[in-house]
Amino acid sequence: MSLDCDIPIITSATEMQHWVDSQRSQGSTIGCVPTMGYLHDGHASLIKAAAKRHPVVIVSIFVNPTQFGPTEDFNRYPRDLARDISVVANAGGTIIFAPTMEDMYPDGPHAPIHINGISDMLEGAMRPTHFDGVATAVSRLFEAMAPDEAFFGQKDLQQTLVIRRLVETSILDVVRNVVINVQPTQREADGLAKSSRNVYLTSQDRDDAPVIYQALMNASRTIMYGETMRTVIERVMRDTLSTIDRLVVEYCVAVEATTLQQKEVFEPGDKIAILIAARLGATRLIDNEVVTYER
Ligand code: AMP
């Protein structure tokens, strides 16, 4: 099947705003999918979900330096614009917004927005300033794209909570008016969550990586069978993860899913988020599931 890969790319924020204004004046609603590129099926599922709801879907591609720590993989983060263009076209995207660094950070890369509380735990504790970078970049992207609805993956559950809070607390109408839509995590056949960073995995890493999903599945089953104690749910995950000696666990927790707060005993109706971050060799992997505890 031959597919139209003629996707326009805008690199200037001002030009993006003008383009959005012209689409809106013709009656279009705007969906957007913010990404760092090197697109895979997870991103494609967000683009498809957006295209079902909006005649115009903007996919932003920006490898945001302020969300990487000084020892993280900003420079080696994978990039492939030619392939990204075809993923966007095949998934039903309309246009790519690939802003320059100067457009995103006219005064140099810094991240002035801090969302208190939710930014400071779990991923935020392991990667201080990460969510400041995410919130600052997403706010700026929303200013340029002025979307009606923005699509994010549950794969980055904590990020979705930071962004929801960003939208609730922003003083900018263009940010506050964005509806946040969260879509399910796309996985490989063996359960490994799709991720641009999976390209870093050695073949040994790739063989071992599905243990993270297995740990999440074992904990989910434990909850569905009626377990309510945080410590027991977390122990089930740790026991599964410990079958791979070389996996280094950063965190492995069961928490309330909308606040990520710890709770010793869950109650009927609670949404329980189980989250894991772990290192395999040189690669850091994160994953999560949300399970509703029903008696
Ligand atoms: P990234 O390019 O890694 O910044 O991701 C861009 C968006 O894609 C974020 O909203 C991610 O949560 C989402 N995403 C990444 N991996 C997946 C996945 N496996 N399934 C669904 N969404 C994903």
PDB file of C-alpha atoms and ligand atoms in Angstrom:
ATOM      1  CA  MET A   1       0.000   0.000   0.000  1.00  0.00           C
ATOM      2  CA  SER A   2       1.479   3.303  -0.897  1.00  0.00           C
ATOM      3  CA  LEU A   3       1.011   5.939   1.754  1.00  0.00           C
ATOM      4  CA  ASP A   4       1.260   9.663   1.488  1.00  0.00           C
ATOM      5  CA  CYS A   5       4.335  10.730   3.449  1.00  0.00           C
ATOM      6  CA  ASP A   6       4.050  14.358   2.492  1.00  0.00           C
ATOM      7  CA  ILE A   7       3.768  15.672   6.036  1.00  0.00           C
ATOM      8  CA  PRO A   8       4.610  19.365   6.422  1.00  0.00           C
ATOM      9  CA  ILE A   9       7.088  20.318   9.142  1.00  0.00           C
ATOM     10  CA  ILE A  10       6.998  23.636  10.968  1.00  0.00           C
ATOM     11  CA  THR A  11      10.008  24.631  13.049  1.00  0.00           C
ATOM     12  CA  SER A  12       9.030  28.099  14.256  1.00  0.00           C
ATOM     13  CA  ALA A  13       6.656  28.622  17.198  1.00  0.00           C
ATOM     14  CA  THR A  14       5.204  31.806  15.674  1.00  0.00           C
ATOM     15  CA  GLU A  15       4.584  30.056  12.377  1.00  0.00           C
ATOM     16  CA  MET A  16       2.941  27.196  14.272  1.00  0.00           C
ATOM     17  CA  GLN A  17       0.593  29.626  16.043  1.00  0.00           C
ATOM     18  CA  HIS A  18      -0.390  31.230  12.718  1.00  0.00           C
ATOM     19  CA  TRP A  19      -1.006  27.828  11.146  1.00  0.00           C
ATOM     20  CA  VAL A  20      -3.195  26.749  14.078  1.00  0.00           C
ATOM     21  CA  ASP A  21      -5.144  30.041  13.891  1.00  0.00           C
ATOM     22  CA  SER A  22      -5.849  29.450  10.213  1.00  0.00           C
ATOM     23  CA  GLN A  23      -7.035  25.863  10.848  1.00  0.00           C
ATOM     24  CA  ARG A  24      -9.242  26.997  13.686  1.00  0.00           C
ATOM     25  CA  SER A  25     -10.784  29.772  11.599  1.00  0.00           C
ATOM     26  CA  GLN A  26     -11.854  27.033   9.156  1.00  0.00           C
ATOM     27  CA  GLY A  27     -13.649  25.272  12.013  1.00  0.00           C
ATOM     28  CA  SER A  28     -11.104  22.569  12.854  1.00  0.00           C
ATOM     29  CA  THR A  29     -10.423  21.321  16.333  1.00  0.00           C
ATOM     30  CA  ILE A  30      -6.802  20.555  17.116  1.00  0.00           C
ATOM     31  CA  GLY A  31      -5.349  17.416  18.726  1.00  0.00           C
ATOM     32  CA  CYS A  32      -1.682  17.240  19.618  1.00  0.00           C
ATOM     33  CA  VAL A  33       0.803  14.532  20.550  1.00  0.00           C
ATOM     34  CA  PRO A  34       3.992  15.821  22.208  1.00  0.00           C
ATOM     35  CA  THR A  35       6.975  13.481  21.670  1.00  0.00           C
ATOM     36  CA  MET A  36      10.751  13.357  21.635  1.00  0.00           C
ATOM     37  CA  GLY A  37      10.725  11.550  18.279  1.00  0.00           C
ATOM     38  CA  TYR A  38      12.143   8.145  17.315  1.00  0.00           C
ATOM     39  CA  LEU A  39       8.507   7.187  17.063  1.00  0.00           C
ATOM     40  CA  HIS A  40       7.201   3.682  17.677  1.00  0.00           C
ATOM     41  CA  ASP A  41       3.813   1.962  17.971  1.00  0.00           C
ATOM     42  CA  GLY A  42       3.185   3.626  21.354  1.00  0.00           C
ATOM     43  CA  HIS A  43       3.409   7.068  19.765  1.00  0.00           C
ATOM     44  CA  ALA A  44       1.409   5.847  16.745  1.00  0.00           C
ATOM     45  CA  SER A  45      -1.419   4.740  19.046  1.00  0.00           C
ATOM     46  CA  LEU A  46      -1.589   8.272  20.480  1.00  0.00           C
ATOM     47  CA  ILE A  47      -1.642   9.805  16.988  1.00  0.00           C
ATOM     48  CA  LYS A  48      -4.410   7.407  15.915  1.00  0.00           C
ATOM     49  CA  ALA A  49      -6.459   8.207  19.031  1.00  0.00           C
ATOM     50  CA  ALA A  50      -6.038  11.932  18.329  1.00  0.00           C
ATOM     51  CA  ALA A  51      -6.965  11.514  14.656  1.00  0.00           C
ATOM     52  CA  LYS A  52     -10.215   9.784  15.611  1.00  0.00           C
ATOM     53  CA  ARG A  53     -11.281  12.855  17.559  1.00  0.00           C
ATOM     54  CA  HIS A  54      -9.773  15.780  15.654  1.00  0.00           C
ATOM     55  CA  PRO A  55      -9.462  16.675  11.954  1.00  0.00           C
ATOM     56  CA  VAL A  56      -6.057  18.239  12.692  1.00  0.00           C
ATOM     57  CA  VAL A  57      -3.356  16.385  14.629  1.00  0.00           C
ATOM     58  CA  ILE A  58      -0.039  18.074  15.362  1.00  0.00           C
ATOM     59  CA  VAL A  59       2.817  15.796  16.421  1.00  0.00           C
ATOM     60  CA  SER A  60       5.595  17.692  18.120  1.00  0.00           C
ATOM     61  CA  ILE A  61       9.110  16.316  18.035  1.00  0.00           C
ATOM     62  CA  PHE A  62      11.544  17.935  20.400  1.00  0.00           C
ATOM     63  CA  VAL A  63      14.310  16.228  22.370  1.00  0.00           C
ATOM     64  CA  ASN A  64      14.040  18.464  25.377  1.00  0.00           C
ATOM     65  CA  PRO A  65      17.426  19.058  27.040  1.00  0.00           C
ATOM     66  CA  THR A  66      15.981  20.388  30.301  1.00  0.00           C
ATOM     67  CA  GLN A  67      14.335  17.087  31.191  1.00  0.00           C
ATOM     68  CA  PHE A  68      17.644  15.196  31.023  1.00  0.00           C
ATOM     69  CA  GLY A  69      19.985  15.168  33.999  1.00  0.00           C
ATOM     70  CA  PRO A  70      23.673  16.064  33.470  1.00  0.00           C
ATOM     71  CA  THR A  71      24.696  12.379  33.362  1.00  0.00           C
ATOM     72  CA  GLU A  72      21.734  11.217  31.271  1.00  0.00           C
ATOM     73  CA  ASP A  73      21.451  10.295  27.598  1.00  0.00           C
ATOM     74  CA  PHE A  74      20.505  13.624  25.916  1.00  0.00           C
ATOM     75  CA  ASN A  75      23.343  13.495  23.385  1.00  0.00           C
ATOM     76  CA  ARG A  76      22.881   9.857  22.460  1.00  0.00           C
ATOM     77  CA  TYR A  77      19.043   9.915  22.548  1.00  0.00           C
ATOM     78  CA  PRO A  78      17.991   8.213  19.264  1.00  0.00           C
ATOM     79  CA  ARG A  79      16.812  10.472  16.443  1.00  0.00           C
ATOM     80  CA  ASP A  80      15.434   9.588  12.973  1.00  0.00           C
ATOM     81  CA  LEU A  81      13.268  12.297  11.438  1.00  0.00           C
ATOM     82  CA  ALA A  82      12.800  10.513   8.092  1.00  0.00           C
ATOM     83  CA  ARG A  83      11.283   7.485   9.821  1.00  0.00           C
ATOM     84  CA  ASP A  84       9.239   9.685  12.165  1.00  0.00           C
ATOM     85  CA  ILE A  85       7.634  11.422   9.186  1.00  0.00           C
ATOM     86  CA  SER A  86       6.382   8.110   7.838  1.00  0.00           C
ATOM     87  CA  VAL A  87       5.077   7.007  11.280  1.00  0.00           C
ATOM     88  CA  VAL A  88       3.147  10.282  11.573  1.00  0.00           C
ATOM     89  CA  ALA A  89       1.711   9.904   8.047  1.00  0.00           C
ATOM     90  CA  ASN A  90       0.718   6.273   8.515  1.00  0.00           C
ATOM     91  CA  ALA A  91      -0.965   6.955  11.856  1.00  0.00           C
ATOM     92  CA  GLY A  92      -3.046   9.847  10.495  1.00  0.00           C
ATOM     93  CA  GLY A  93      -1.127  12.872  11.783  1.00  0.00           C
ATOM     94  CA  THR A  94      -1.498  16.159   9.890  1.00  0.00           C
ATOM     95  CA  ILE A  95       1.680  18.097  10.569  1.00  0.00           C
ATOM     96  CA  ILE A  96       4.923  17.920  12.555  1.00  0.00           C
ATOM     97  CA  PHE A  97       6.053  20.704  14.842  1.00  0.00           C
ATOM     98  CA  ALA A  98       9.808  20.352  15.369  1.00  0.00           C
ATOM     99  CA  PRO A  99      10.750  23.571  17.139  1.00  0.00           C
ATOM    100  CA  THR A 100      14.299  24.811  17.299  1.00  0.00           C
ATOM    101  CA  MET A 101      16.058  25.155  20.647  1.00  0.00           C
ATOM    102  CA  GLU A 102      15.907  28.955  20.261  1.00  0.00           C
ATOM    103  CA  ASP A 103      12.148  28.856  19.785  1.00  0.00           C
ATOM    104  CA  MET A 104      11.639  26.712  22.857  1.00  0.00           C
ATOM    105  CA  TYR A 105      14.238  28.442  25.024  1.00  0.00           C
ATOM    106  CA  PRO A 106      14.902  31.988  23.747  1.00  0.00           C
ATOM    107  CA  ASP A 107      16.852  32.774  26.937  1.00  0.00           C
ATOM    108  CA  GLY A 108      18.795  29.518  26.935  1.00  0.00           C
ATOM    109  CA  PRO A 109      17.690  26.136  28.281  1.00  0.00           C
ATOM    110  CA  HIS A 110      16.297  26.474  31.776  1.00  0.00           C
ATOM    111  CA  ALA A 111      13.144  25.130  33.405  1.00  0.00           C
ATOM    112  CA  PRO A 112      11.340  27.693  35.558  1.00  0.00           C
ATOM    113  CA  ILE A 113       8.098  25.734  36.056  1.00  0.00           C
ATOM    114  CA  HIS A 114       7.982  23.463  39.089  1.00  0.00           C
ATOM    115  CA  ILE A 115       4.836  21.518  39.939  1.00  0.00           C
ATOM    116  CA  ASN A 116       5.029  20.940  43.667  1.00  0.00           C
ATOM    117  CA  GLY A 117       4.498  17.552  45.254  1.00  0.00           C
ATOM    118  CA  ILE A 118       3.833  15.194  42.373  1.00  0.00           C
ATOM    119  CA  SER A 119       7.140  16.213  40.699  1.00  0.00           C
ATOM    120  CA  ASP A 120       9.228  15.360  43.721  1.00  0.00           C
ATOM    121  CA  MET A 121       8.505  11.660  44.306  1.00  0.00           C
ATOM    122  CA  LEU A 122       9.450   8.425  42.466  1.00  0.00           C
ATOM    123  CA  GLU A 123      10.782   9.512  39.018  1.00  0.00           C
ATOM    124  CA  GLY A 124      11.297  13.013  40.409  1.00  0.00           C
ATOM    125  CA  ALA A 125      13.307  11.670  43.339  1.00  0.00           C
ATOM    126  CA  MET A 126      15.507   9.608  41.010  1.00  0.00           C
ATOM    127  CA  ARG A 127      15.749  12.363  38.372  1.00  0.00           C
ATOM    128  CA  PRO A 128      15.650  15.735  40.159  1.00  0.00           C
ATOM    129  CA  THR A 129      14.553  18.575  37.809  1.00  0.00           C
ATOM    130  CA  HIS A 130      13.224  16.048  35.234  1.00  0.00           C
ATOM    131  CA  PHE A 131       9.610  17.114  35.660  1.00  0.00           C
ATOM    132  CA  ASP A 132      10.519  20.802  35.737  1.00  0.00           C
ATOM    133  CA  GLY A 133      11.919  20.262  32.254  1.00  0.00           C
ATOM    134  CA  VAL A 134       8.821  18.316  31.165  1.00  0.00           C
ATOM    135  CA  ALA A 135       6.356  20.900  32.547  1.00  0.00           C
ATOM    136  CA  THR A 136       8.281  23.841  31.077  1.00  0.00           C
ATOM    137  CA  ALA A 137       8.560  22.253  27.634  1.00  0.00           C
ATOM    138  CA  VAL A 138       4.935  21.057  27.544  1.00  0.00           C
ATOM    139  CA  SER A 139       3.687  24.495  28.583  1.00  0.00           C
ATOM    140  CA  ARG A 140       5.697  26.094  25.787  1.00  0.00           C
ATOM    141  CA  LEU A 141       4.538  23.487  23.257  1.00  0.00           C
ATOM    142  CA  PHE A 142       0.909  24.107  24.265  1.00  0.00           C
ATOM    143  CA  GLU A 143       1.444  27.861  23.785  1.00  0.00           C
ATOM    144  CA  ALA A 144       2.654  27.240  20.234  1.00  0.00           C
ATOM    145  CA  MET A 145       0.159  24.510  19.232  1.00  0.00           C
ATOM    146  CA  ALA A 146      -2.874  25.766  21.219  1.00  0.00           C
ATOM    147  CA  PRO A 147      -4.495  22.318  21.080  1.00  0.00           C
ATOM    148  CA  ASP A 148      -8.010  21.492  22.228  1.00  0.00           C
ATOM    149  CA  GLU A 149      -6.808  18.101  23.438  1.00  0.00           C
ATOM    150  CA  ALA A 150      -3.345  16.622  24.061  1.00  0.00           C
ATOM    151  CA  PHE A 151      -2.631  12.894  24.067  1.00  0.00           C
ATOM    152  CA  PHE A 152      -0.155  11.215  26.425  1.00  0.00           C
ATOM    153  CA  GLY A 153       0.751   7.612  27.272  1.00  0.00           C
ATOM    154  CA  GLN A 154       0.019   5.887  30.553  1.00  0.00           C
ATOM    155  CA  LYS A 155       3.533   4.432  30.172  1.00  0.00           C
ATOM    156  CA  ASP A 156       4.650   7.693  31.826  1.00  0.00           C
ATOM    157  CA  LEU A 157       1.933   7.757  34.469  1.00  0.00           C
ATOM    158  CA  GLN A 158       3.623  10.260  36.768  1.00  0.00           C
ATOM    159  CA  GLN A 159       4.243  12.569  33.807  1.00  0.00           C
ATOM    160  CA  THR A 160       0.505  12.571  33.023  1.00  0.00           C
ATOM    161  CA  LEU A 161      -0.216  13.642  36.618  1.00  0.00           C
ATOM    162  CA  VAL A 162       2.369  16.429  36.425  1.00  0.00           C
ATOM    163  CA  ILE A 163       0.834  17.640  33.159  1.00  0.00           C
ATOM    164  CA  ARG A 164      -2.719  17.507  34.512  1.00  0.00           C
ATOM    165  CA  ARG A 165      -1.546  19.675  37.428  1.00  0.00           C
ATOM    166  CA  LEU A 166       0.313  22.007  35.040  1.00  0.00           C
ATOM    167  CA  VAL A 167      -2.929  22.535  33.113  1.00  0.00           C
ATOM    168  CA  GLU A 168      -4.973  23.067  36.315  1.00  0.00           C
ATOM    169  CA  THR A 169      -2.546  25.619  37.727  1.00  0.00           C
ATOM    170  CA  SER A 170      -1.358  27.510  34.641  1.00  0.00           C
ATOM    171  CA  ILE A 171      -2.178  31.187  34.407  1.00  0.00           C
ATOM    172  CA  LEU A 172      -2.184  30.930  30.610  1.00  0.00           C
ATOM    173  CA  ASP A 173      -5.612  30.288  29.032  1.00  0.00           C
ATOM    174  CA  VAL A 174      -3.957  28.506  26.139  1.00  0.00           C
ATOM    175  CA  VAL A 175      -2.529  25.954  28.596  1.00  0.00           C
ATOM    176  CA  ARG A 176      -5.478  25.813  31.004  1.00  0.00           C
ATOM    177  CA  ASN A 177      -7.925  25.050  28.174  1.00  0.00           C
ATOM    178  CA  VAL A 178      -6.176  21.874  27.015  1.00  0.00           C
ATOM    179  CA  VAL A 179      -7.995  18.602  27.725  1.00  0.00           C
ATOM    180  CA  ILE A 180      -5.579  15.835  28.696  1.00  0.00           C
ATOM    181  CA  ASN A 181      -6.263  12.408  27.216  1.00  0.00           C
ATOM    182  CA  VAL A 182      -4.271   9.405  28.482  1.00  0.00           C
ATOM    183  CA  GLN A 183      -3.983   6.282  26.329  1.00  0.00           C
ATOM    184  CA  PRO A 184      -2.955   2.732  27.327  1.00  0.00           C
ATOM    185  CA  THR A 185       0.626   1.472  27.146  1.00  0.00           C
ATOM    186  CA  GLN A 186       1.562  -0.367  23.942  1.00  0.00           C
ATOM    187  CA  ARG A 187       3.687  -3.453  24.500  1.00  0.00           C
ATOM    188  CA  GLU A 188       5.796  -5.982  22.631  1.00  0.00           C
ATOM    189  CA  ALA A 189       4.362  -9.523  22.406  1.00  0.00           C
ATOM    190  CA  ASP A 190       6.236 -10.527  25.580  1.00  0.00           C
ATOM    191  CA  GLY A 191       4.915  -7.543  27.531  1.00  0.00           C
ATOM    192  CA  LEU A 192       7.912  -5.191  27.336  1.00  0.00           C
ATOM    193  CA  ALA A 193       6.563  -1.638  27.074  1.00  0.00           C
ATOM    194  CA  LYS A 194       7.505  -0.037  23.757  1.00  0.00           C
ATOM    195  CA  SER A 195      10.029   2.723  24.254  1.00  0.00           C
ATOM    196  CA  SER A 196      12.448   4.714  22.125  1.00  0.00           C
ATOM    197  CA  ARG A 197      15.120   3.687  24.638  1.00  0.00           C
ATOM    198  CA  ASN A 198      14.596  -0.049  23.934  1.00  0.00           C
ATOM    199  CA  VAL A 199      17.055   0.468  21.072  1.00  0.00           C
ATOM    200  CA  TYR A 200      19.801   0.630  23.740  1.00  0.00           C
ATOM    201  CA  LEU A 201      19.060  -2.895  25.015  1.00  0.00           C
ATOM    202  CA  THR A 202      21.683  -5.567  24.318  1.00  0.00           C
ATOM    203  CA  SER A 203      20.321  -8.995  23.387  1.00  0.00           C
ATOM    204  CA  GLN A 204      20.884 -10.151  27.000  1.00  0.00           C
ATOM    205  CA  ASP A 205      19.030  -7.043  28.271  1.00  0.00           C
ATOM    206  CA  ARG A 206      16.197  -7.711  25.822  1.00  0.00           C
ATOM    207  CA  ASP A 207      15.855 -11.311  27.037  1.00  0.00           C
ATOM    208  CA  ASP A 208      15.696 -10.142  30.654  1.00  0.00           C
ATOM    209  CA  ALA A 209      13.536  -7.026  30.245  1.00  0.00           C
ATOM    210  CA  PRO A 210      10.075  -8.716  30.211  1.00  0.00           C
ATOM    211  CA  VAL A 211      10.549  -9.547  33.914  1.00  0.00           C
ATOM    212  CA  ILE A 212       9.288  -6.030  34.638  1.00  0.00           C
ATOM    213  CA  TYR A 213       5.946  -6.735  32.975  1.00  0.00           C
ATOM    214  CA  GLN A 214       5.802 -10.155  34.660  1.00  0.00           C
ATOM    215  CA  ALA A 215       6.257  -8.459  38.045  1.00  0.00           C
ATOM    216  CA  LEU A 216       3.427  -6.025  37.223  1.00  0.00           C
ATOM    217  CA  MET A 217       1.174  -8.892  36.109  1.00  0.00           C
ATOM    218  CA  ASN A 218       1.882 -10.941  39.246  1.00  0.00           C
ATOM    219  CA  ALA A 219       1.103  -7.942  41.445  1.00  0.00           C
ATOM    220  CA  SER A 220      -2.072  -7.151  39.442  1.00  0.00           C
ATOM    221  CA  ARG A 221      -3.298 -10.717  39.946  1.00  0.00           C
ATOM    222  CA  THR A 222      -2.512 -10.508  43.653  1.00  0.00           C
ATOM    223  CA  ILE A 223      -4.643  -7.360  43.907  1.00  0.00           C
ATOM    224  CA  MET A 224      -7.460  -8.889  41.882  1.00  0.00           C
ATOM    225  CA  TYR A 225      -7.463 -11.932  44.188  1.00  0.00           C
ATOM    226  CA  GLY A 226      -8.116  -9.529  47.070  1.00  0.00           C
ATOM    227  CA  GLU A 227      -4.725  -8.513  48.514  1.00  0.00           C
ATOM    228  CA  THR A 228      -4.950  -5.055  50.058  1.00  0.00           C
ATOM    229  CA  MET A 229      -1.622  -4.664  51.889  1.00  0.00           C
ATOM    230  CA  ARG A 230       0.938  -2.435  50.197  1.00  0.00           C
ATOM    231  CA  THR A 231       3.877  -4.418  51.589  1.00  0.00           C
ATOM    232  CA  VAL A 232       2.564  -7.726  50.231  1.00  0.00           C
ATOM    233  CA  ILE A 233       1.861  -6.296  46.757  1.00  0.00           C
ATOM    234  CA  GLU A 234       5.342  -4.762  46.629  1.00  0.00           C
ATOM    235  CA  ARG A 235       6.911  -8.035  47.857  1.00  0.00           C
ATOM    236  CA  VAL A 236       5.271  -9.938  44.981  1.00  0.00           C
ATOM    237  CA  MET A 237       6.854  -7.510  42.500  1.00  0.00           C
ATOM    238  CA  ARG A 238      10.283  -7.657  44.181  1.00  0.00           C
ATOM    239  CA  ASP A 239      10.226 -11.468  44.289  1.00  0.00           C
ATOM    240  CA  THR A 240       9.576 -11.609  40.549  1.00  0.00           C
ATOM    241  CA  LEU A 241      12.201  -8.955  39.765  1.00  0.00           C
ATOM    242  CA  SER A 242      14.789 -10.787  41.884  1.00  0.00           C
ATOM    243  CA  THR A 243      14.743 -13.707  39.428  1.00  0.00           C
ATOM    244  CA  ILE A 244      16.988 -11.548  37.215  1.00  0.00           C
ATOM    245  CA  ASP A 245      20.174 -10.961  39.222  1.00  0.00           C
ATOM    246  CA  ARG A 246      21.526  -8.236  36.968  1.00  0.00           C
ATOM    247  CA  LEU A 247      18.391  -6.078  37.211  1.00  0.00           C
ATOM    248  CA  VAL A 248      18.945  -3.097  39.517  1.00  0.00           C
ATOM    249  CA  VAL A 249      15.632  -1.915  40.958  1.00  0.00           C
ATOM    250  CA  GLU A 250      15.319   1.844  41.582  1.00  0.00           C
ATOM    251  CA  TYR A 251      11.782   1.741  42.875  1.00  0.00           C
ATOM    252  CA  CYS A 252       8.982  -0.761  42.977  1.00  0.00           C
ATOM    253  CA  VAL A 253       5.840   0.541  44.675  1.00  0.00           C
ATOM    254  CA  ALA A 254       2.073   0.229  45.061  1.00  0.00           C
ATOM    255  CA  VAL A 255       0.489   3.665  45.594  1.00  0.00           C
ATOM    256  CA  GLU A 256      -2.808   5.474  45.142  1.00  0.00           C
ATOM    257  CA  ALA A 257      -3.036   6.119  41.388  1.00  0.00           C
ATOM    258  CA  THR A 258      -4.152   9.759  41.230  1.00  0.00           C
ATOM    259  CA  THR A 259      -1.841  11.178  43.906  1.00  0.00           C
ATOM    260  CA  LEU A 260       0.931   8.536  44.009  1.00  0.00           C
ATOM    261  CA  GLN A 261       0.634   8.749  47.797  1.00  0.00           C
ATOM    262  CA  GLN A 262       1.553   5.737  49.885  1.00  0.00           C
ATOM    263  CA  LYS A 263      -1.265   3.867  51.565  1.00  0.00           C
ATOM    264  CA  GLU A 264      -0.592   0.877  53.823  1.00  0.00           C
ATOM    265  CA  VAL A 265      -3.932  -0.841  53.180  1.00  0.00           C
ATOM    266  CA  PHE A 266      -6.042  -0.241  50.074  1.00  0.00           C
ATOM    267  CA  GLU A 267      -9.835  -0.065  50.211  1.00  0.00           C
ATOM    268  CA  PRO A 268     -12.565  -1.154  47.770  1.00  0.00           C
ATOM    269  CA  GLY A 269     -12.789   1.280  44.879  1.00  0.00           C
ATOM    270  CA  ASP A 270      -9.163   2.409  45.248  1.00  0.00           C
ATOM    271  CA  LYS A 271      -7.218   2.749  42.036  1.00  0.00           C
ATOM    272  CA  ILE A 272      -3.832   1.238  42.780  1.00  0.00           C
ATOM    273  CA  ALA A 273      -0.820   2.191  40.651  1.00  0.00           C
ATOM    274  CA  ILE A 274       2.021  -0.291  40.660  1.00  0.00           C
ATOM    275  CA  LEU A 275       5.170   1.281  39.299  1.00  0.00           C
ATOM    276  CA  ILE A 276       8.653  -0.030  38.606  1.00  0.00           C
ATOM    277  CA  ALA A 277      11.874   1.678  37.549  1.00  0.00           C
ATOM    278  CA  ALA A 278      14.909  -0.523  37.017  1.00  0.00           C
ATOM    279  CA  ARG A 279      18.240  -0.604  35.239  1.00  0.00           C
ATOM    280  CA  LEU A 280      19.399  -3.368  32.936  1.00  0.00           C
ATOM    281  CA  GLY A 281      22.995  -2.759  31.949  1.00  0.00           C
ATOM    282  CA  ALA A 282      23.169   0.794  30.614  1.00  0.00           C
ATOM    283  CA  THR A 283      19.416   1.155  30.091  1.00  0.00           C
ATOM    284  CA  ARG A 284      16.847   2.503  32.500  1.00  0.00           C
ATOM    285  CA  LEU A 285      13.335   1.121  32.071  1.00  0.00           C
ATOM    286  CA  ILE A 286      10.071   2.275  33.647  1.00  0.00           C
ATOM    287  CA  ASP A 287       6.643   0.696  33.528  1.00  0.00           C
ATOM    288  CA  ASN A 288       3.375   0.661  35.466  1.00  0.00           C
ATOM    289  CA  GLU A 289      -0.150  -0.682  35.614  1.00  0.00           C
ATOM    290  CA  VAL A 290      -3.241   0.697  37.314  1.00  0.00           C
ATOM    291  CA  VAL A 291      -5.550  -1.815  38.972  1.00  0.00           C
ATOM    292  CA  THR A 292      -8.844  -1.053  40.667  1.00  0.00           C
ATOM    293  CA  TYR A 293      -9.264  -2.947  43.909  1.00  0.00           C
ATOM    294  CA  GLU A 294     -12.794  -4.340  43.999  1.00  0.00           C
ATOM    295  CA  ARG A 295     -14.003  -6.538  46.787  1.00  0.00           C
TER     296      ARG A 295
HETATM  297  P1  AMP B   1       8.453  10.302  24.500  1.00  0.00           P
HETATM  298  O1  AMP B   1       8.750  10.451  23.046  1.00  0.00           O
HETATM  299  O2  AMP B   1       9.160   9.163  25.144  1.00  0.00           O
HETATM  300  O3  AMP B   1       8.572  11.608  25.258  1.00  0.00           O
HETATM  301  O4  AMP B   1       6.917   9.914  24.585  1.00  0.00           O
HETATM  302  C1  AMP B   1       5.928  10.718  23.993  1.00  0.00           C
HETATM  303  C2  AMP B   1       4.581  10.216  24.418  1.00  0.00           C
HETATM  304  O5  AMP B   1       4.409   8.866  24.031  1.00  0.00           O
HETATM  305  C3  AMP B   1       4.406  10.255  25.957  1.00  0.00           C
HETATM  306  O6  AMP B   1       3.078  10.675  26.240  1.00  0.00           O
HETATM  307  C4  AMP B   1       4.599   8.814  26.334  1.00  0.00           C
HETATM  308  O7  AMP B   1       3.936   8.440  27.526  1.00  0.00           O
HETATM  309  C5  AMP B   1       3.990   8.114  25.127  1.00  0.00           C
HETATM  310  N1  AMP B   1       4.477   6.732  25.052  1.00  0.00           N
HETATM  311  C6  AMP B   1       5.764   6.321  25.151  1.00  0.00           C
HETATM  312  N2  AMP B   1       5.817   4.972  25.115  1.00  0.00           N
HETATM  313  C7  AMP B   1       4.543   4.547  25.007  1.00  0.00           C
HETATM  314  C8  AMP B   1       3.929   3.262  24.934  1.00  0.00           C
HETATM  315  N3  AMP B   1       4.646   2.147  24.957  1.00  0.00           N
HETATM  316  N4  AMP B   1       2.587   3.191  24.818  1.00  0.00           N
HETATM  317  C9  AMP B   1       1.825   4.324  24.795  1.00  0.00           C
HETATM  318  N5  AMP B   1       2.336   5.565  24.865  1.00  0.00           N
HETATM  319  C10 AMP B   1       3.675   5.675  24.972  1.00  0.00           C
END
